[in-house]
Amino acid sequence: MSAAYASRFEAVFLCNHPKGPKMSFAAASRYMGKSVSFITKWVKRYEDVKNVDNLPERGKRCSTSEKDDKAILRIFEKNPGCSLRKAKLLLAKKGVEVSLNTIRRRLRDADYGWRCTKLKPFLSEKHVEKRLLWARANIDRDFSNIIFTDESSFWAWDTRRHAWSPRAGAIVQRTVKHPVKVHVWGCFCKQGFGALYLFTDNLDAQKMIQIYQRCLLKSARRWFGSDNSLWVLQEDNDPKHRSRACTEW
């Protein structure tokens, strides 16, 4: 089944199928990234004739051949970050004269979109299972005295980019391993956000203890008082958090 037919049947399933979610046309439009007129057209067509075929001698005549369509897709398969204007020039060198709108339509017919590339893979099944087990084990826990902490890194420039890619196959962008960046440690609890700690050197156990002394205790005393030691520190499974030095401290 072509990508065009798949999109039409998806619209019918979302709005009209007995086992579908029964979405409104507007909701299906937002979910699929299609116009409301597209959703309305193919749902009504299926209600009338029980298929999503184009009516004979209707619609705009295709200005490209099947060979031209394959040439267009081949350019973006080899170079997903290629712009439409550059693709037009490359096609012209091959003798294919098409407009920017035609290239865009052929990409959308093949379910390609101008999407943001991914900088890292999704969580593995093992990670998802561990997180789900932790959530179920702590579903009835009282979090009023829990302090959550985590670290994040911010790059000096935005390394993300966009590329033409199919919805089912997002592209992973290659990046340098150690770009210029600043690290930030932060904490929060039920009472609000705590102190932030910014640093550029590598985080090890001794640095972690330094952060505990400067920011964690300061925040805990502000939330629970200087004499209260009943609060609990909740961290992830980073080896630095579970090191002997941090645990003993």
mmCIF file of C-alpha atoms in Angstrom:
data_model
loop_
_atom_site.group_PDB
_atom_site.id
_atom_site.type_symbol
_atom_site.label_atom_id
_atom_site.label_comp_id
_atom_site.label_asym_id
_atom_site.label_seq_id
_atom_site.Cartn_x
_atom_site.Cartn_y
_atom_site.Cartn_z
ATOM 1 C CA MET A 1 0.000 0.000 0.000
ATOM 2 C CA SER A 2 1.361 3.426 -0.943
ATOM 3 C CA ALA A 3 1.923 6.150 1.649
ATOM 4 C CA ALA A 4 -0.905 8.199 0.097
ATOM 5 C CA TYR A 5 -3.422 5.356 0.521
ATOM 6 C CA ALA A 6 -2.166 4.640 4.042
ATOM 7 C CA SER A 7 -2.822 8.265 5.062
ATOM 8 C CA ARG A 8 -6.351 8.140 3.632
ATOM 9 C CA PHE A 9 -7.215 4.899 5.436
ATOM 10 C CA GLU A 10 -5.675 6.272 8.633
ATOM 11 C CA ALA A 11 -8.013 9.266 8.455
ATOM 12 C CA VAL A 12 -10.998 6.946 8.006
ATOM 13 C CA PHE A 13 -9.907 4.747 10.902
ATOM 14 C CA LEU A 14 -9.385 7.670 13.285
ATOM 15 C CA CYS A 15 -12.762 9.270 12.559
ATOM 16 C CA ASN A 16 -15.169 6.633 11.297
ATOM 17 C CA HIS A 17 -14.068 3.061 11.988
ATOM 18 C CA PRO A 18 -16.093 1.145 14.631
ATOM 19 C CA LYS A 19 -12.881 0.135 16.443
ATOM 20 C CA GLY A 20 -11.185 3.509 15.995
ATOM 21 C CA PRO A 21 -10.923 6.333 18.557
ATOM 22 C CA LYS A 22 -13.793 8.279 16.910
ATOM 23 C CA MET A 23 -11.799 11.502 16.664
ATOM 24 C CA SER A 24 -13.233 14.713 15.331
ATOM 25 C CA PHE A 25 -11.935 15.956 11.986
ATOM 26 C CA ALA A 26 -9.958 18.695 13.739
ATOM 27 C CA ALA A 27 -8.380 16.261 16.235
ATOM 28 C CA ALA A 28 -7.430 13.822 13.467
ATOM 29 C CA SER A 29 -5.954 16.722 11.502
ATOM 30 C CA ARG A 30 -3.672 17.668 14.399
ATOM 31 C CA TYR A 31 -2.720 14.038 15.055
ATOM 32 C CA MET A 32 -1.801 13.273 11.424
ATOM 33 C CA GLY A 33 -0.378 16.647 10.520
ATOM 34 C CA LYS A 34 -2.850 16.946 7.634
ATOM 35 C CA SER A 35 -5.378 19.638 6.802
ATOM 36 C CA VAL A 36 -8.991 19.369 7.968
ATOM 37 C CA SER A 37 -10.098 19.384 4.323
ATOM 38 C CA PHE A 38 -7.946 16.294 3.668
ATOM 39 C CA ILE A 39 -9.553 14.431 6.583
ATOM 40 C CA THR A 40 -13.049 15.521 5.586
ATOM 41 C CA LYS A 41 -12.576 14.570 1.932
ATOM 42 C CA TRP A 42 -11.468 10.992 2.485
ATOM 43 C CA VAL A 43 -13.821 10.212 5.358
ATOM 44 C CA LYS A 44 -16.767 11.406 3.249
ATOM 45 C CA ARG A 45 -15.444 9.511 0.220
ATOM 46 C CA TYR A 46 -15.297 6.283 2.249
ATOM 47 C CA GLU A 47 -18.808 6.852 3.603
ATOM 48 C CA ASP A 48 -20.137 7.300 0.039
ATOM 49 C CA VAL A 49 -18.311 4.589 -1.967
ATOM 50 C CA LYS A 50 -16.498 2.457 0.685
ATOM 51 C CA ASN A 51 -13.044 3.148 -0.788
ATOM 52 C CA VAL A 52 -10.475 5.935 -0.907
ATOM 53 C CA ASP A 53 -9.653 5.799 -4.625
ATOM 54 C CA ASN A 54 -9.358 8.950 -6.698
ATOM 55 C CA LEU A 55 -12.416 9.498 -8.854
ATOM 56 C CA PRO A 56 -11.721 9.064 -12.594
ATOM 57 C CA GLU A 57 -10.801 12.256 -14.464
ATOM 58 C CA ARG A 58 -10.866 14.253 -11.234
ATOM 59 C CA GLY A 59 -8.160 16.246 -9.526
ATOM 60 C CA LYS A 60 -4.998 17.898 -10.763
ATOM 61 C CA ARG A 61 -3.072 15.998 -13.422
ATOM 62 C CA CYS A 62 0.306 14.788 -12.184
ATOM 63 C CA SER A 63 3.147 16.740 -13.797
ATOM 64 C CA THR A 64 5.808 14.089 -13.105
ATOM 65 C CA SER A 65 6.268 10.514 -14.217
ATOM 66 C CA GLU A 66 6.933 7.560 -11.937
ATOM 67 C CA LYS A 67 10.612 7.770 -12.928
ATOM 68 C CA ASP A 68 10.713 11.455 -11.931
ATOM 69 C CA ASP A 69 9.091 10.675 -8.569
ATOM 70 C CA LYS A 70 11.745 8.043 -7.833
ATOM 71 C CA ALA A 71 14.482 10.528 -8.745
ATOM 72 C CA ILE A 72 13.037 13.068 -6.290
ATOM 73 C CA LEU A 73 12.866 10.571 -3.429
ATOM 74 C CA ARG A 74 16.352 9.241 -4.205
ATOM 75 C CA ILE A 75 17.849 12.691 -3.590
ATOM 76 C CA PHE A 76 16.355 12.962 -0.104
ATOM 77 C CA GLU A 77 17.146 9.350 0.779
ATOM 78 C CA LYS A 78 20.840 10.078 0.143
ATOM 79 C CA ASN A 79 20.782 13.570 1.687
ATOM 80 C CA PRO A 80 17.813 14.106 4.057
ATOM 81 C CA GLY A 81 19.009 17.612 4.948
ATOM 82 C CA CYS A 82 18.862 18.773 1.325
ATOM 83 C CA SER A 83 16.773 21.902 0.746
ATOM 84 C CA LEU A 84 14.016 22.018 -1.863
ATOM 85 C CA ARG A 85 15.898 24.604 -3.928
ATOM 86 C CA LYS A 86 19.042 22.494 -4.021
ATOM 87 C CA ALA A 87 16.984 19.442 -4.964
ATOM 88 C CA LYS A 88 15.431 21.414 -7.822
ATOM 89 C CA LEU A 89 18.905 22.246 -9.171
ATOM 90 C CA LEU A 90 20.033 18.638 -8.899
ATOM 91 C CA LEU A 91 16.934 17.463 -10.754
ATOM 92 C CA ALA A 92 17.451 20.087 -13.466
ATOM 93 C CA LYS A 93 20.913 18.653 -14.126
ATOM 94 C CA LYS A 94 19.218 15.310 -14.760
ATOM 95 C CA GLY A 95 16.734 16.876 -17.131
ATOM 96 C CA VAL A 96 13.786 16.893 -14.702
ATOM 97 C CA GLU A 97 12.180 20.349 -14.610
ATOM 98 C CA VAL A 98 9.807 20.616 -11.656
ATOM 99 C CA SER A 99 8.665 23.374 -9.296
ATOM 100 C CA LEU A 100 9.353 23.580 -5.572
ATOM 101 C CA ASN A 101 5.676 22.857 -4.840
ATOM 102 C CA THR A 102 5.811 19.699 -6.970
ATOM 103 C CA ILE A 103 8.853 18.422 -5.048
ATOM 104 C CA ARG A 104 7.102 19.193 -1.759
ATOM 105 C CA ARG A 105 3.941 17.365 -2.865
ATOM 106 C CA ARG A 106 5.873 14.269 -3.955
ATOM 107 C CA LEU A 107 7.640 14.167 -0.585
ATOM 108 C CA ARG A 108 4.359 14.459 1.293
ATOM 109 C CA ASP A 109 2.795 11.766 -0.893
ATOM 110 C CA ALA A 110 5.633 9.485 0.258
ATOM 111 C CA ASP A 111 4.930 10.474 3.910
ATOM 112 C CA TYR A 112 8.086 12.587 4.182
ATOM 113 C CA GLY A 113 8.040 15.607 6.490
ATOM 114 C CA TRP A 114 10.459 18.362 7.560
ATOM 115 C CA ARG A 115 11.144 16.868 10.979
ATOM 116 C CA CYS A 116 13.685 17.430 13.720
ATOM 117 C CA THR A 117 16.481 14.868 13.852
ATOM 118 C CA LYS A 118 17.111 12.817 16.975
ATOM 119 C CA LEU A 119 20.366 13.233 18.849
ATOM 120 C CA LYS A 120 20.103 9.992 20.805
ATOM 121 C CA PRO A 121 18.089 6.740 20.643
ATOM 122 C CA PHE A 122 14.950 6.045 22.616
ATOM 123 C CA LEU A 123 15.052 4.241 25.953
ATOM 124 C CA SER A 124 15.792 0.556 25.668
ATOM 125 C CA GLU A 125 13.168 -1.995 26.725
ATOM 126 C CA LYS A 126 15.272 -2.741 29.803
ATOM 127 C CA HIS A 127 15.220 0.921 30.872
ATOM 128 C CA VAL A 128 11.475 1.182 30.305
ATOM 129 C CA GLU A 129 10.835 -1.962 32.366
ATOM 130 C CA LYS A 130 12.961 -0.728 35.285
ATOM 131 C CA ARG A 131 11.253 2.661 35.332
ATOM 132 C CA LEU A 132 7.814 1.061 35.258
ATOM 133 C CA LEU A 133 8.719 -1.269 38.143
ATOM 134 C CA TRP A 134 9.970 1.690 40.209
ATOM 135 C CA ALA A 135 6.808 3.689 39.510
ATOM 136 C CA ARG A 136 4.558 0.791 40.537
ATOM 137 C CA ALA A 137 6.576 0.158 43.705
ATOM 138 C CA ASN A 138 6.288 3.819 44.757
ATOM 139 C CA ILE A 139 2.770 4.634 43.601
ATOM 140 C CA ASP A 140 1.460 4.990 47.198
ATOM 141 C CA ARG A 141 4.582 6.643 48.607
ATOM 142 C CA ASP A 142 4.411 9.988 50.436
ATOM 143 C CA PHE A 143 6.635 12.349 48.452
ATOM 144 C CA SER A 144 6.192 15.393 50.698
ATOM 145 C CA ASN A 145 9.684 15.017 52.208
ATOM 146 C CA ILE A 146 11.501 13.760 49.094
ATOM 147 C CA ILE A 147 14.157 15.881 47.358
ATOM 148 C CA PHE A 148 14.680 14.995 43.702
ATOM 149 C CA THR A 149 17.922 15.899 41.921
ATOM 150 C CA ASP A 150 19.318 15.584 38.415
ATOM 151 C CA GLU A 151 21.967 17.008 36.098
ATOM 152 C CA SER A 152 21.653 18.352 32.574
ATOM 153 C CA SER A 153 24.013 19.812 29.981
ATOM 154 C CA PHE A 154 23.479 22.868 27.792
ATOM 155 C CA TRP A 155 25.494 23.361 24.611
ATOM 156 C CA ALA A 156 26.968 26.682 23.534
ATOM 157 C CA TRP A 157 25.063 26.361 20.243
ATOM 158 C CA ASP A 158 22.051 24.409 19.068
ATOM 159 C CA THR A 159 23.211 21.186 17.425
ATOM 160 C CA ARG A 160 19.731 20.089 16.403
ATOM 161 C CA ARG A 161 18.677 20.295 12.782
ATOM 162 C CA HIS A 162 15.789 19.359 10.539
ATOM 163 C CA ALA A 163 15.699 16.892 7.682
ATOM 164 C CA TRP A 164 13.210 15.357 5.258
ATOM 165 C CA SER A 165 12.399 11.955 6.728
ATOM 166 C CA PRO A 166 9.452 9.511 6.781
ATOM 167 C CA ARG A 167 7.328 9.434 9.910
ATOM 168 C CA ALA A 168 8.275 5.824 10.675
ATOM 169 C CA GLY A 169 12.034 6.309 10.275
ATOM 170 C CA ALA A 170 13.383 9.333 12.149
ATOM 171 C CA ILE A 171 16.978 10.274 11.392
ATOM 172 C CA VAL A 172 19.702 10.269 14.042
ATOM 173 C CA GLN A 173 22.136 13.165 13.705
ATOM 174 C CA ARG A 174 25.856 12.548 14.200
ATOM 175 C CA THR A 175 27.446 14.983 16.657
ATOM 176 C CA VAL A 176 30.860 15.493 18.213
ATOM 177 C CA LYS A 177 31.381 13.627 21.467
ATOM 178 C CA HIS A 178 32.518 16.540 23.639
ATOM 179 C CA PRO A 179 31.127 19.883 22.385
ATOM 180 C CA VAL A 180 31.454 23.140 24.329
ATOM 181 C CA LYS A 181 28.815 23.039 27.051
ATOM 182 C CA VAL A 182 27.935 23.919 30.639
ATOM 183 C CA HIS A 183 26.544 21.434 33.167
ATOM 184 C CA VAL A 184 23.765 22.282 35.603
ATOM 185 C CA TRP A 185 22.763 20.427 38.780
ATOM 186 C CA GLY A 186 19.352 21.171 40.238
ATOM 187 C CA CYS A 187 16.884 19.906 42.838
ATOM 188 C CA PHE A 188 13.230 20.272 43.731
ATOM 189 C CA CYS A 189 10.613 18.930 46.116
ATOM 190 C CA LYS A 190 6.969 19.488 46.936
ATOM 191 C CA GLN A 191 7.808 22.926 48.383
ATOM 192 C CA GLY A 192 9.366 24.182 45.140
ATOM 193 C CA PHE A 193 12.696 24.496 43.315
ATOM 194 C CA GLY A 194 16.068 24.549 45.039
ATOM 195 C CA ALA A 195 19.495 25.983 44.300
ATOM 196 C CA LEU A 196 21.271 25.476 40.973
ATOM 197 C CA TYR A 197 24.947 24.649 40.558
ATOM 198 C CA LEU A 198 26.726 25.425 37.268
ATOM 199 C CA PHE A 199 30.069 23.885 36.323
ATOM 200 C CA THR A 200 32.132 23.055 33.229
ATOM 201 C CA ASP A 201 34.523 20.396 34.545
ATOM 202 C CA ASN A 202 33.754 16.673 34.685
ATOM 203 C CA LEU A 203 31.428 15.453 37.398
ATOM 204 C CA ASP A 204 32.970 12.889 39.750
ATOM 205 C CA ALA A 205 32.265 11.761 43.328
ATOM 206 C CA GLN A 206 34.253 14.587 44.939
ATOM 207 C CA LYS A 207 32.500 17.182 42.789
ATOM 208 C CA MET A 208 29.179 15.592 43.718
ATOM 209 C CA ILE A 209 29.968 15.977 47.436
ATOM 210 C CA GLN A 210 30.889 19.613 46.844
ATOM 211 C CA ILE A 211 27.475 20.158 45.233
ATOM 212 C CA TYR A 212 25.762 18.443 48.167
ATOM 213 C CA GLN A 213 27.499 20.774 50.616
ATOM 214 C CA ARG A 214 26.873 24.005 48.686
ATOM 215 C CA CYS A 215 23.396 23.466 47.240
ATOM 216 C CA LEU A 216 21.635 20.365 48.545
ATOM 217 C CA LEU A 217 21.972 21.178 52.270
ATOM 218 C CA LYS A 218 21.175 24.833 51.624
ATOM 219 C CA SER A 219 17.931 23.898 49.875
ATOM 220 C CA ALA A 220 16.987 21.238 52.438
ATOM 221 C CA ARG A 221 17.415 23.669 55.340
ATOM 222 C CA ARG A 222 15.261 26.247 53.581
ATOM 223 C CA TRP A 223 12.470 23.713 53.009
ATOM 224 C CA PHE A 224 12.550 21.602 56.175
ATOM 225 C CA GLY A 225 14.480 23.676 58.734
ATOM 226 C CA SER A 226 18.074 23.426 59.947
ATOM 227 C CA ASP A 227 17.275 20.778 62.610
ATOM 228 C CA ASN A 228 15.161 18.465 60.430
ATOM 229 C CA SER A 229 16.995 15.408 59.075
ATOM 230 C CA LEU A 230 13.928 13.367 58.089
ATOM 231 C CA TRP A 231 14.015 14.330 54.415
ATOM 232 C CA VAL A 232 15.046 11.770 51.784
ATOM 233 C CA LEU A 233 17.344 12.281 48.787
ATOM 234 C CA GLN A 234 16.082 10.653 45.573
ATOM 235 C CA GLU A 235 18.605 10.286 42.730
ATOM 236 C CA ASP A 236 18.944 8.140 39.621
ATOM 237 C CA ASN A 237 21.341 5.213 39.203
ATOM 238 C CA ASP A 238 24.325 7.241 38.037
ATOM 239 C CA PRO A 239 27.503 5.503 39.322
ATOM 240 C CA LYS A 240 28.656 8.771 40.914
ATOM 241 C CA HIS A 241 25.516 8.868 43.078
ATOM 242 C CA ARG A 242 26.113 5.285 44.226
ATOM 243 C CA SER A 243 29.841 5.716 44.843
ATOM 244 C CA ARG A 244 31.267 4.864 48.264
ATOM 245 C CA ALA A 245 32.385 8.474 48.886
ATOM 246 C CA CYS A 246 28.940 9.949 48.193
ATOM 247 C CA THR A 247 27.125 7.201 50.107
ATOM 248 C CA GLU A 248 29.298 7.620 53.208
ATOM 249 C CA TRP A 249 28.966 11.404 53.084
#
